[in-house]
Short mmCIF file of C-alpha atoms and ligand atoms in Angstrom, two decimals:
data_model
loop_
_atom_site.label_atom_id
_atom_site.label_comp_id
_atom_site.label_asym_id
_atom_site.label_seq_id
_atom_site.Cartn_x
_atom_site.Cartn_y
_atom_site.Cartn_z
CA UNK A 674 -5.55 0.19 0.97
CA UNK A 675 -3.46 -1.40 3.58
CA UNK A 676 -4.27 -2.26 7.29
CA UNK A 677 -2.23 -2.96 10.28
CA UNK A 678 -1.02 -6.37 11.54
CA UNK A 679 -3.35 -6.05 14.70
CA UNK A 680 -6.24 -5.17 12.47
CA UNK A 681 -5.33 -8.33 10.33
CA UNK A 682 -5.15 -10.28 13.51
CA UNK A 683 -8.82 -9.42 14.42
CA UNK A 684 -9.71 -10.60 10.79
CA UNK A 685 -7.80 -13.82 11.42
CA UNK A 686 -9.89 -14.34 14.64
CA UNK A 687 -13.22 -13.76 12.95
CA UNK A 688 -12.59 -16.19 10.13
CA UNK A 689 -10.65 -18.73 12.49
CA UNK A 690 -7.14 -18.43 11.13
CA UNK A 691 -5.07 -19.87 13.81
CA UNK A 692 -3.04 -16.94 15.26
CA UNK A 693 -1.56 -16.12 18.93
CA UNK A 694 -3.76 -14.00 20.95
CA UNK A 695 -2.77 -10.52 21.28
CA UNK A 696 -4.05 -6.77 22.19
CA UNK A 697 -3.28 -3.29 20.60
CA UNK A 698 -2.07 -0.57 22.77
CA UNK A 699 -1.32 3.18 22.16
CA UNK A 700 0.63 3.87 25.35
CA UNK A 701 3.34 2.18 27.26
CA UNK A 702 0.75 1.86 30.25
CA UNK A 703 -1.75 0.07 28.09
CA UNK A 704 0.87 -2.24 26.46
CA UNK A 705 1.65 -3.09 30.45
CA UNK A 706 -1.73 -3.90 31.15
CA UNK A 707 -2.06 -5.83 27.91
CA UNK A 708 0.70 -8.04 28.84
CA UNK A 709 -1.06 -8.77 32.37
CA UNK A 710 -3.95 -9.60 30.52
CA UNK A 711 -2.48 -11.77 28.26
CA UNK A 712 -0.55 -13.89 31.23
CA UNK A 713 2.43 -11.60 31.97
CA UNK A 714 4.99 -13.61 30.32
CA UNK A 715 5.88 -15.37 27.00
CA UNK A 716 4.87 -12.39 25.19
CA UNK A 717 5.92 -10.45 21.99
CA UNK A 718 5.71 -6.54 21.43
CA UNK A 719 5.52 -5.52 17.78
CA UNK A 720 5.44 -2.04 16.67
CA UNK A 721 2.53 -1.09 14.00
CA UNK A 722 3.47 0.38 10.92
CA UNK A 723 2.02 -0.24 7.20
CA UNK A 724 5.37 -1.83 6.43
CA UNK A 725 7.34 -5.00 6.79
CA UNK A 726 11.11 -6.04 8.00
CA UNK A 727 10.07 -4.47 11.52
CA UNK A 728 12.10 -7.19 13.15
CA UNK A 729 15.32 -6.37 11.54
CA UNK A 730 14.43 -2.59 11.35
CA UNK A 731 16.23 0.11 13.70
CA UNK A 732 14.38 3.23 15.51
CA UNK A 733 15.75 6.56 14.39
CA UNK A 734 16.82 6.91 18.29
CA UNK A 735 19.03 3.91 18.10
CA UNK A 736 16.79 1.33 19.57
CA UNK A 737 17.09 -1.89 17.58
CA UNK A 738 14.23 -4.05 16.34
CA UNK A 739 10.58 -3.65 15.96
CA UNK A 740 9.64 -6.94 17.33
CA UNK A 741 10.76 -7.83 20.88
CA UNK A 742 10.25 -11.14 22.82
CA UNK A 743 9.75 -10.37 26.55
CA UNK A 744 8.93 -12.18 29.67
CA UNK A 745 7.31 -9.68 32.10
CA UNK A 746 4.46 -6.99 32.02
CA UNK A 747 7.11 -4.64 33.45
CA UNK A 748 9.49 -5.29 30.21
CA UNK A 749 6.24 -4.94 27.98
CA UNK A 750 5.88 -1.60 29.26
CA UNK A 751 9.81 -0.64 29.11
CA UNK A 752 9.83 -1.84 25.44
CA UNK A 753 6.73 -0.34 24.31
CA UNK A 754 7.85 3.15 25.95
CA UNK A 755 10.61 2.69 23.55
CA UNK A 756 8.84 2.02 20.23
CA UNK A 757 5.85 4.56 20.64
CA UNK A 758 6.19 8.13 19.33
CA UNK A 759 9.54 6.86 17.61
CA UNK A 760 10.37 6.38 14.05
CA UNK A 761 11.04 2.89 12.82
CA UNK A 762 13.35 2.51 9.54
CA UNK A 763 13.13 -0.94 8.01
CA UNK A 764 13.87 -1.82 4.31
CA UNK A 765 10.45 -1.45 2.98
CA UNK A 766 9.78 2.23 4.97
CA UNK A 767 12.66 4.06 2.66
CA UNK A 768 15.16 6.11 4.85
CA UNK A 769 12.21 8.54 6.45
CA UNK A 770 11.23 5.49 8.49
CA UNK A 771 7.42 5.44 9.90
CA UNK A 772 6.11 6.60 13.14
CA UNK A 773 4.91 4.25 15.62
CA UNK A 774 1.79 5.34 17.22
CA UNK A 775 0.60 1.72 18.31
CA UNK A 776 2.16 -1.80 19.44
CA UNK A 777 0.62 -5.01 19.31
CA UNK A 778 1.26 -7.17 22.37
CA UNK A 779 0.81 -10.71 21.77
CA UNK A 780 1.30 -14.19 23.05
CA UNK A 781 4.92 -15.47 21.69
CA UNK A 782 5.06 -19.08 20.46
CA UNK A 783 8.36 -21.36 20.38
CA UNK A 784 9.06 -21.60 16.30
CA UNK A 785 10.47 -24.84 15.13
CA UNK A 786 10.25 -23.68 11.44
CA UNK A 787 8.77 -20.66 9.75
CA UNK A 788 7.23 -20.92 5.99
CA UNK A 789 5.90 -18.32 3.68
CA UNK A 790 2.26 -18.35 2.71
CA UNK A 791 0.08 -16.13 0.58
CA UNK A 792 -2.95 -15.65 -1.53
CA UNK A 793 -2.85 -13.13 -4.25
CA UNK A 794 -4.36 -12.25 -7.79
CA UNK A 795 -1.86 -13.87 -10.24
CA UNK A 796 -2.29 -11.49 -13.17
CA UNK A 797 -0.22 -14.12 -15.28
CA UNK A 798 -2.81 -16.73 -14.94
CA UNK A 799 -5.62 -14.62 -14.04
CA UNK A 800 -6.30 -16.49 -11.10
CA UNK A 801 -6.25 -16.12 -7.17
CA UNK A 802 -3.39 -17.96 -6.59
CA UNK A 803 -1.63 -19.68 -3.56
CA UNK A 804 2.12 -18.57 -3.12
CA UNK A 805 3.88 -20.65 -0.61
CA UNK A 806 7.46 -21.64 0.38
CA UNK A 807 9.56 -23.53 2.84
CA UNK A 808 11.84 -20.34 3.07
CA UNK A 809 9.62 -18.27 5.44
CA UNK A 810 10.51 -15.41 7.43
CA UNK A 811 12.77 -13.90 5.05
CA UNK A 812 12.58 -11.69 1.99
CA UNK A 813 10.38 -13.87 -0.72
CA UNK A 814 11.34 -11.52 -3.36
CA UNK A 815 14.87 -12.99 -2.95
CA UNK A 816 13.99 -16.46 -2.84
CA UNK A 817 11.96 -16.37 -5.98
CA UNK A 818 14.90 -14.68 -7.71
CA UNK A 819 17.47 -17.01 -6.26
CA UNK A 820 15.76 -20.07 -5.89
CA UNK A 821 12.66 -20.15 -7.81
CA UNK A 822 12.31 -23.82 -7.55
CA UNK A 823 11.39 -23.22 -3.86
CA UNK A 824 8.22 -21.40 -4.64
CA UNK A 825 5.23 -23.06 -5.05
CA UNK A 826 2.21 -21.85 -6.77
CA UNK A 827 -1.44 -23.27 -6.85
CA UNK A 828 -4.15 -21.46 -9.25
CA UNK A 829 -7.61 -21.26 -7.74
CA UNK A 830 -10.67 -21.71 -9.81
CA UNK A 831 -12.54 -18.53 -9.85
CA UNK A 832 -16.03 -20.20 -9.52
CA UNK A 833 -15.28 -23.33 -7.85
CA UNK A 834 -12.84 -21.91 -5.41
CA UNK A 835 -9.85 -23.45 -2.96
CA UNK A 836 -10.44 -27.26 -3.07
CA UNK A 837 -9.49 -29.30 -0.12
CA UNK A 838 -7.23 -31.45 -2.63
CA UNK A 839 -5.31 -28.22 -3.45
CA UNK A 840 -4.90 -27.36 0.20
CA UNK A 841 -3.25 -31.05 1.23
CA UNK A 842 -1.06 -30.60 -2.22
CA UNK A 843 0.41 -27.27 -0.98
CA UNK A 844 0.75 -28.62 2.44
CA UNK A 845 2.52 -31.88 1.14
CA UNK A 846 4.78 -29.58 -0.80
CA UNK A 847 5.73 -27.94 2.34
CA UNK A 848 6.58 -31.07 4.16
CA UNK A 849 3.48 -30.70 6.35
CA UNK A 850 2.42 -34.26 7.47
CA UNK A 851 -0.50 -36.10 9.80
CA UNK A 852 -2.17 -33.77 12.06
CA UNK A 853 -0.06 -30.78 10.74
CA UNK A 854 -1.74 -31.40 7.25
CA UNK A 855 -5.15 -31.19 8.78
CA UNK A 856 -4.31 -27.90 10.56
CA UNK A 857 -2.86 -26.55 7.13
CA UNK A 858 -6.15 -27.51 5.30
CA UNK A 859 -8.14 -25.85 8.02
CA UNK A 860 -6.01 -22.66 7.84
CA UNK A 861 -5.49 -22.26 4.20
CA UNK A 862 -9.52 -22.65 3.66
CA UNK A 863 -10.19 -20.13 6.52
CA UNK A 864 -7.76 -17.76 5.01
CA UNK A 865 -8.93 -18.19 1.49
CA UNK A 866 -12.59 -17.70 2.74
CA UNK A 867 -11.42 -14.34 4.28
CA UNK A 868 -9.69 -13.24 1.41
CA UNK A 869 -12.89 -13.61 -0.71
CA UNK A 870 -15.31 -12.15 1.81
CA UNK A 871 -13.37 -8.85 2.62
CA UNK A 872 -12.26 -8.48 -0.95
CA UNK A 873 -8.57 -8.61 -0.78
CA UNK A 874 -6.26 -8.42 -3.45
CA UNK A 875 -3.42 -9.99 -1.36
CA UNK A 876 -2.95 -11.52 2.05
CA UNK A 877 0.66 -12.29 3.04
CA UNK A 878 1.21 -14.60 6.19
CA UNK A 879 5.32 -14.45 6.68
CA UNK A 880 6.11 -16.16 8.76
CA UNK A 881 3.31 -19.02 8.91
CA UNK A 882 5.01 -20.79 11.55
CA UNK A 883 4.97 -24.40 13.22
CA UNK A 884 5.81 -24.27 17.08
CA UNK A 885 7.74 -26.60 18.79
CA UNK A 886 4.45 -28.54 20.18
CA UNK A 887 3.39 -28.71 16.49
CA UNK A 888 0.71 -26.19 15.97
CA UNK A 889 0.49 -24.20 13.07
CA UNK A 890 -0.20 -20.47 13.39
CA UNK A 891 0.01 -17.15 11.40
CA UNK A 892 2.52 -15.01 12.99
CA UNK A 893 2.40 -12.03 10.66
CA UNK A 894 0.13 -10.54 8.41
CA UNK A 895 0.08 -8.06 5.59
CA UNK A 896 -3.07 -7.27 3.48
CA UNK A 897 -4.07 -5.46 0.59
CA UNK A 898 -7.70 -4.76 -0.32
CA UNK A 899 -9.13 -4.12 -3.82
CA UNK A 900 -9.67 -0.30 -3.92
CA UNK A 901 -12.66 -0.81 -6.25
CA UNK A 902 -14.74 -3.26 -3.76
CA UNK A 903 -14.07 -1.02 -1.10
CA UNK A 904 -17.84 0.49 -1.32
CA UNK A 905 -19.36 -2.74 0.07
CA UNK A 906 -16.65 -3.38 2.79
CA UNK A 907 -17.61 -0.59 5.18
CA UNK A 908 -15.82 -2.54 8.29
CA UNK A 909 -12.68 -2.72 6.09
CA UNK A 910 -12.86 1.22 5.22
CA UNK A 911 -13.18 1.89 8.99
CA UNK A 912 -9.61 0.37 9.56
CA UNK A 913 -8.09 2.73 7.29
CA UNK A 914 -5.28 4.53 8.94
CA UNK A 915 -4.85 7.82 6.94
CA UNK A 916 -1.87 8.83 9.00
CA UNK A 917 0.27 6.08 7.24
CA UNK A 918 -0.56 7.49 3.97
CA UNK A 919 0.71 10.48 2.21
CA UNK A 920 -1.56 13.51 3.08
CA UNK A 921 -1.53 14.58 -0.66
CA UNK A 922 -2.50 11.10 -1.58
CA UNK A 923 -5.51 11.18 0.88
CA UNK A 924 -6.70 14.63 -0.50
CA UNK A 925 -6.21 13.28 -3.93
CA UNK A 926 -8.43 10.16 -3.44
CA UNK A 927 -11.19 12.52 -2.11
CA UNK A 928 -11.45 13.99 -5.64
CA UNK A 929 -10.83 10.87 -7.72
CA UNK A 930 -7.34 11.92 -8.59
CA UNK A 931 -4.50 9.64 -9.02
CA UNK A 932 -1.87 10.93 -7.37
CA UNK A 933 1.82 10.13 -6.55
CA UNK A 934 4.20 12.46 -5.37
CA UNK A 935 8.04 12.29 -6.48
CA UNK A 936 11.13 14.21 -5.96
CA UNK A 937 11.38 16.58 -8.71
CA UNK A 938 10.18 20.12 -9.21
CA UNK A 939 7.71 20.28 -12.22
CA UNK A 940 4.13 19.31 -11.30
CA UNK A 941 1.96 17.49 -13.97
CA UNK A 942 -1.47 17.38 -14.32
CA UNK A 943 -2.56 15.10 -17.07
CA UNK A 944 -5.83 13.18 -18.23
CA UNK A 945 -5.27 9.51 -18.61
CA UNK A 946 -2.31 7.14 -16.93
CA UNK A 947 -0.75 6.44 -19.86
CA UNK A 948 -0.27 9.99 -21.16
CA UNK A 949 0.67 10.87 -17.29
CA UNK A 950 3.52 8.37 -17.84
CA UNK A 951 4.50 9.99 -20.96
CA UNK A 952 4.28 13.47 -19.82
CA UNK A 953 6.65 12.25 -17.26
CA UNK A 954 9.19 10.73 -19.55
CA UNK A 955 9.36 13.74 -21.64
CA UNK A 956 9.97 16.02 -18.65
CA UNK A 957 12.94 13.90 -17.95
CA UNK A 958 13.90 13.75 -21.82
CA UNK A 959 13.81 17.57 -21.86
CA UNK A 960 16.33 17.77 -18.76
CA UNK A 961 13.39 18.19 -16.16
CA UNK A 962 12.24 16.35 -13.29
CA UNK A 963 8.60 15.55 -12.56
CA UNK A 964 7.55 16.49 -9.16
CA UNK A 965 4.41 13.81 -9.24
CA UNK A 966 2.23 11.67 -11.47
CA UNK A 967 -1.16 13.24 -11.34
CA UNK A 968 -4.21 11.67 -13.80
CA UNK A 969 -7.29 13.64 -13.38
CA UNK A 970 -9.05 10.89 -15.19
CA UNK A 971 -11.63 11.12 -18.22
CA UNK A 972 -13.54 14.18 -16.87
CA UNK A 973 -11.15 16.86 -15.63
CA UNK A 974 -13.85 18.93 -14.01
CA UNK A 975 -13.23 22.42 -12.68
CA UNK A 976 -13.50 21.18 -8.96
CA UNK A 977 -10.89 18.62 -9.92
CA UNK A 978 -8.23 20.75 -11.51
CA UNK A 979 -8.65 23.14 -8.82
CA UNK A 980 -8.31 20.33 -6.30
CA UNK A 981 -5.26 19.12 -8.34
CA UNK A 982 -3.61 22.39 -8.35
CA UNK A 983 -3.90 22.92 -4.49
CA UNK A 984 -2.34 19.43 -4.09
CA UNK A 985 0.39 20.11 -6.50
CA UNK A 986 0.90 23.56 -4.76
CA UNK A 987 1.08 21.98 -1.31
CA UNK A 988 4.44 20.52 -2.50
CA UNK A 989 7.15 23.30 -1.74
CA UNK A 990 9.60 21.89 -4.24
CA UNK A 991 7.14 22.72 -7.06
CA UNK A 992 8.57 25.29 -9.59
CA UNK A 993 6.57 24.83 -12.45
CA UNK A 994 3.29 23.19 -13.67
CA UNK A 995 2.57 21.47 -16.78
CA UNK A 996 -0.67 20.65 -17.60
CA UNK A 997 -1.23 18.25 -20.66
CA UNK A 998 -4.68 17.22 -21.47
CA UNK A 999 -6.31 15.54 -24.26
CA UNK A 1000 -10.08 16.33 -24.77
CA UNK A 1001 -11.40 13.15 -26.41
CA UNK A 1002 -14.86 13.04 -24.98
CA UNK A 1003 -14.06 16.56 -22.75
CA UNK A 1004 -14.42 19.79 -24.67
CA UNK A 1005 -11.11 21.79 -24.54
CA UNK A 1006 -12.94 24.93 -23.84
CA UNK A 1007 -14.35 23.79 -20.91
CA UNK A 1008 -10.88 22.36 -19.64
CA UNK A 1009 -9.57 25.67 -20.28
CA UNK A 1010 -12.10 27.53 -18.44
CA UNK A 1011 -11.45 25.16 -15.55
CA UNK A 1012 -7.71 25.70 -15.76
CA UNK A 1013 -8.30 29.56 -15.60
CA UNK A 1014 -10.59 29.29 -12.44
CA UNK A 1015 -8.24 27.19 -10.84
CA UNK A 1016 -5.24 29.51 -11.38
CA UNK A 1017 -7.24 32.18 -10.08
CA UNK A 1018 -8.27 30.85 -6.99
CA UNK A 1019 -4.83 29.43 -6.01
CA UNK A 1020 -3.21 32.67 -7.13
CA UNK A 1021 -0.92 30.79 -9.03
CA UNK A 1022 2.60 32.63 -9.11
CA UNK A 1023 4.91 29.76 -10.74
CA UNK A 1024 4.80 29.11 -14.54
CA UNK A 1025 2.51 27.35 -15.98
CA UNK A 1026 2.22 25.56 -19.42
CA UNK A 1027 -0.65 24.29 -21.12
CA UNK A 1028 -0.66 21.95 -23.85
CA UNK A 1029 -4.30 21.24 -25.03
CA UNK A 1030 -5.44 18.97 -27.80
CA UNK A 1031 -8.64 17.31 -29.12
CA UNK A 1032 -12.08 18.68 -29.30
CA UNK A 1033 -12.90 22.45 -29.48
CA UNK A 1034 -9.22 22.91 -28.96
CA UNK A 1035 -9.03 26.24 -30.90
CA UNK A 1036 -11.61 27.85 -28.63
CA UNK A 1037 -9.64 26.36 -25.73
CA UNK A 1038 -6.48 28.04 -26.80
CA UNK A 1039 -8.29 31.41 -27.17
CA UNK A 1040 -9.74 31.19 -23.90
CA UNK A 1041 -6.32 30.76 -22.31
CA UNK A 1042 -4.81 33.63 -24.22
CA UNK A 1043 -7.67 35.91 -23.61
CA UNK A 1044 -7.67 35.28 -19.69
CA UNK A 1045 -4.94 37.61 -19.34
CA UNK A 1046 -2.97 35.27 -17.03
CA UNK A 1047 0.47 34.27 -17.44
CA UNK A 1048 -0.14 30.84 -18.87
CA UNK A 1049 2.39 29.51 -21.77
CA UNK A 1050 0.31 27.78 -24.44
CA UNK A 1051 2.13 24.92 -26.08
CA UNK A 1052 1.48 22.76 -29.22
CA UNK A 1053 2.69 19.61 -28.76
CA UNK A 1054 4.03 17.51 -25.65
CA UNK A 1055 7.65 17.92 -26.88
CA UNK A 1056 6.94 21.76 -27.37
CA UNK A 1057 5.24 21.84 -23.68
CA UNK A 1058 8.18 20.01 -21.92
CA UNK A 1059 10.79 22.16 -23.38
CA UNK A 1060 8.81 25.25 -22.42
CA UNK A 1061 8.14 24.20 -18.65
CA UNK A 1062 11.74 23.18 -18.41
CA UNK A 1063 13.12 26.38 -19.84
CA UNK A 1064 10.66 28.35 -17.48
CA UNK A 1065 11.68 26.65 -14.40
CA UNK A 1066 15.21 26.90 -15.15
CA UNK A 1067 15.02 30.63 -15.65
CA UNK A 1068 12.79 31.25 -12.58
P1 LIG B 143 8.19 -8.24 10.27
O1 LIG B 143 8.05 -9.26 9.01
O2 LIG B 143 8.14 -6.99 9.91
O3 LIG B 143 9.67 -8.35 10.49
P2 LIG B 143 7.17 -10.37 11.88
O4 LIG B 143 5.65 -10.28 12.22
O5 LIG B 143 7.16 -11.24 10.60
O6 LIG B 143 7.51 -8.92 11.32
O7 LIG B 143 8.22 -10.87 13.13
C1 LIG B 143 9.64 -10.85 13.03
C2 LIG B 143 10.04 -12.49 13.47
O8 LIG B 143 9.66 -12.33 14.52
C3 LIG B 143 9.11 -13.26 12.85
O9 LIG B 143 9.90 -13.96 11.65
C4 LIG B 143 9.47 -14.37 13.84
O10 LIG B 143 10.68 -15.04 13.72
C5 LIG B 143 9.20 -13.69 15.15
N1 LIG B 143 7.95 -13.33 15.86
C6 LIG B 143 6.68 -12.55 15.36
N2 LIG B 143 5.85 -12.92 16.05
C7 LIG B 143 6.03 -13.81 16.93
C8 LIG B 143 5.31 -14.79 17.78
N3 LIG B 143 4.15 -14.02 18.24
N4 LIG B 143 5.81 -15.34 18.80
C9 LIG B 143 7.40 -15.57 18.39
N5 LIG B 143 8.10 -15.17 17.52
C10 LIG B 143 7.54 -14.13 16.68
MG1 LIG B 144 6.98 -10.80 8.75
#
């Protein structure tokens, strides 16, 4: 799960991470009022979308830049009016861009230098780690690739937590001295406490900036949360903005389905992520194009299969469905009954190929055959892929 920058900054304020004061607005008039409340000068207006690269982005109406420094409340109102209700395209949104329905009006600062600072779960050393760089404000992936020596990494002990000496070490590596080092220790520690308390999997501050009057402040914020911990983070869940997410993925998550929409026309419904990947591969190998990744998990109940069918059929590109289920713990006959019920409930009218394998498979196949529905049974994965690709080509 992700949140907006303005929400991230509310968390920064709560946990004592230094950041310029700001207010969120949904209309141009609100942006003007927010600007007046913040002093009416020396401000920025920032489009709020779940993607970075806003500064260098372009709106579909031609307006350039999702981050604007402004100097009067009237200007704030004008700029907000140009952003709100418009679609912003950045290198992270893809060509479709993202609709801006909120802007953040915040105090602007005079930047002396921009740094990159993040805390994330580093799977390579199985620890939360600090990633920092003097090359801030830019694409960090590019820095890591071209000048890996400019990336500072510091692993954090899982039970001891982030130690003051580690903050000083990172600050020194960034070239921060004296008062700035003290500010860095305070900011890094506050950010780490926040990271742990709200179960983040990543907090990225790009840029972390030094101002011309020697203050260290977080100017941007990107958060990822550990989805498995959301049950104990009610305040975080309340910040979820479903309009930023693919509606099919939102529907899928309500039924514990892992769904990712793709561009092809053959939908797949599979139990297990590995099997789902293999199924997508073999569809490609057989000359087809998968319309989605969909893992119904180990259970594959009737309710889940029906919900999955509905989500799949909501995609107008889908011209055929391949069900590939391995009944390890599940009984194939129960799965077959679920598939039939789902096909009936959704009045399925496109080709459906089902490959069942495992526990009680003979009974399962018989149930499918006896259903009277136009369901094609397949014997193995290659056979299933060939059959669905051929059926879609013929349709
Ligand atoms: P994005 O990463 O989506 O482009 P940022 O929040 O990083 O958005 O903003 C882009 C750039 O705008 C920053 O690198 C910084 O130079 C500038 N900027 C952002 N916030 C402020 C601010 N409060 N004061 C001054 N400059 C800012
Ligand atoms: Mg940024």
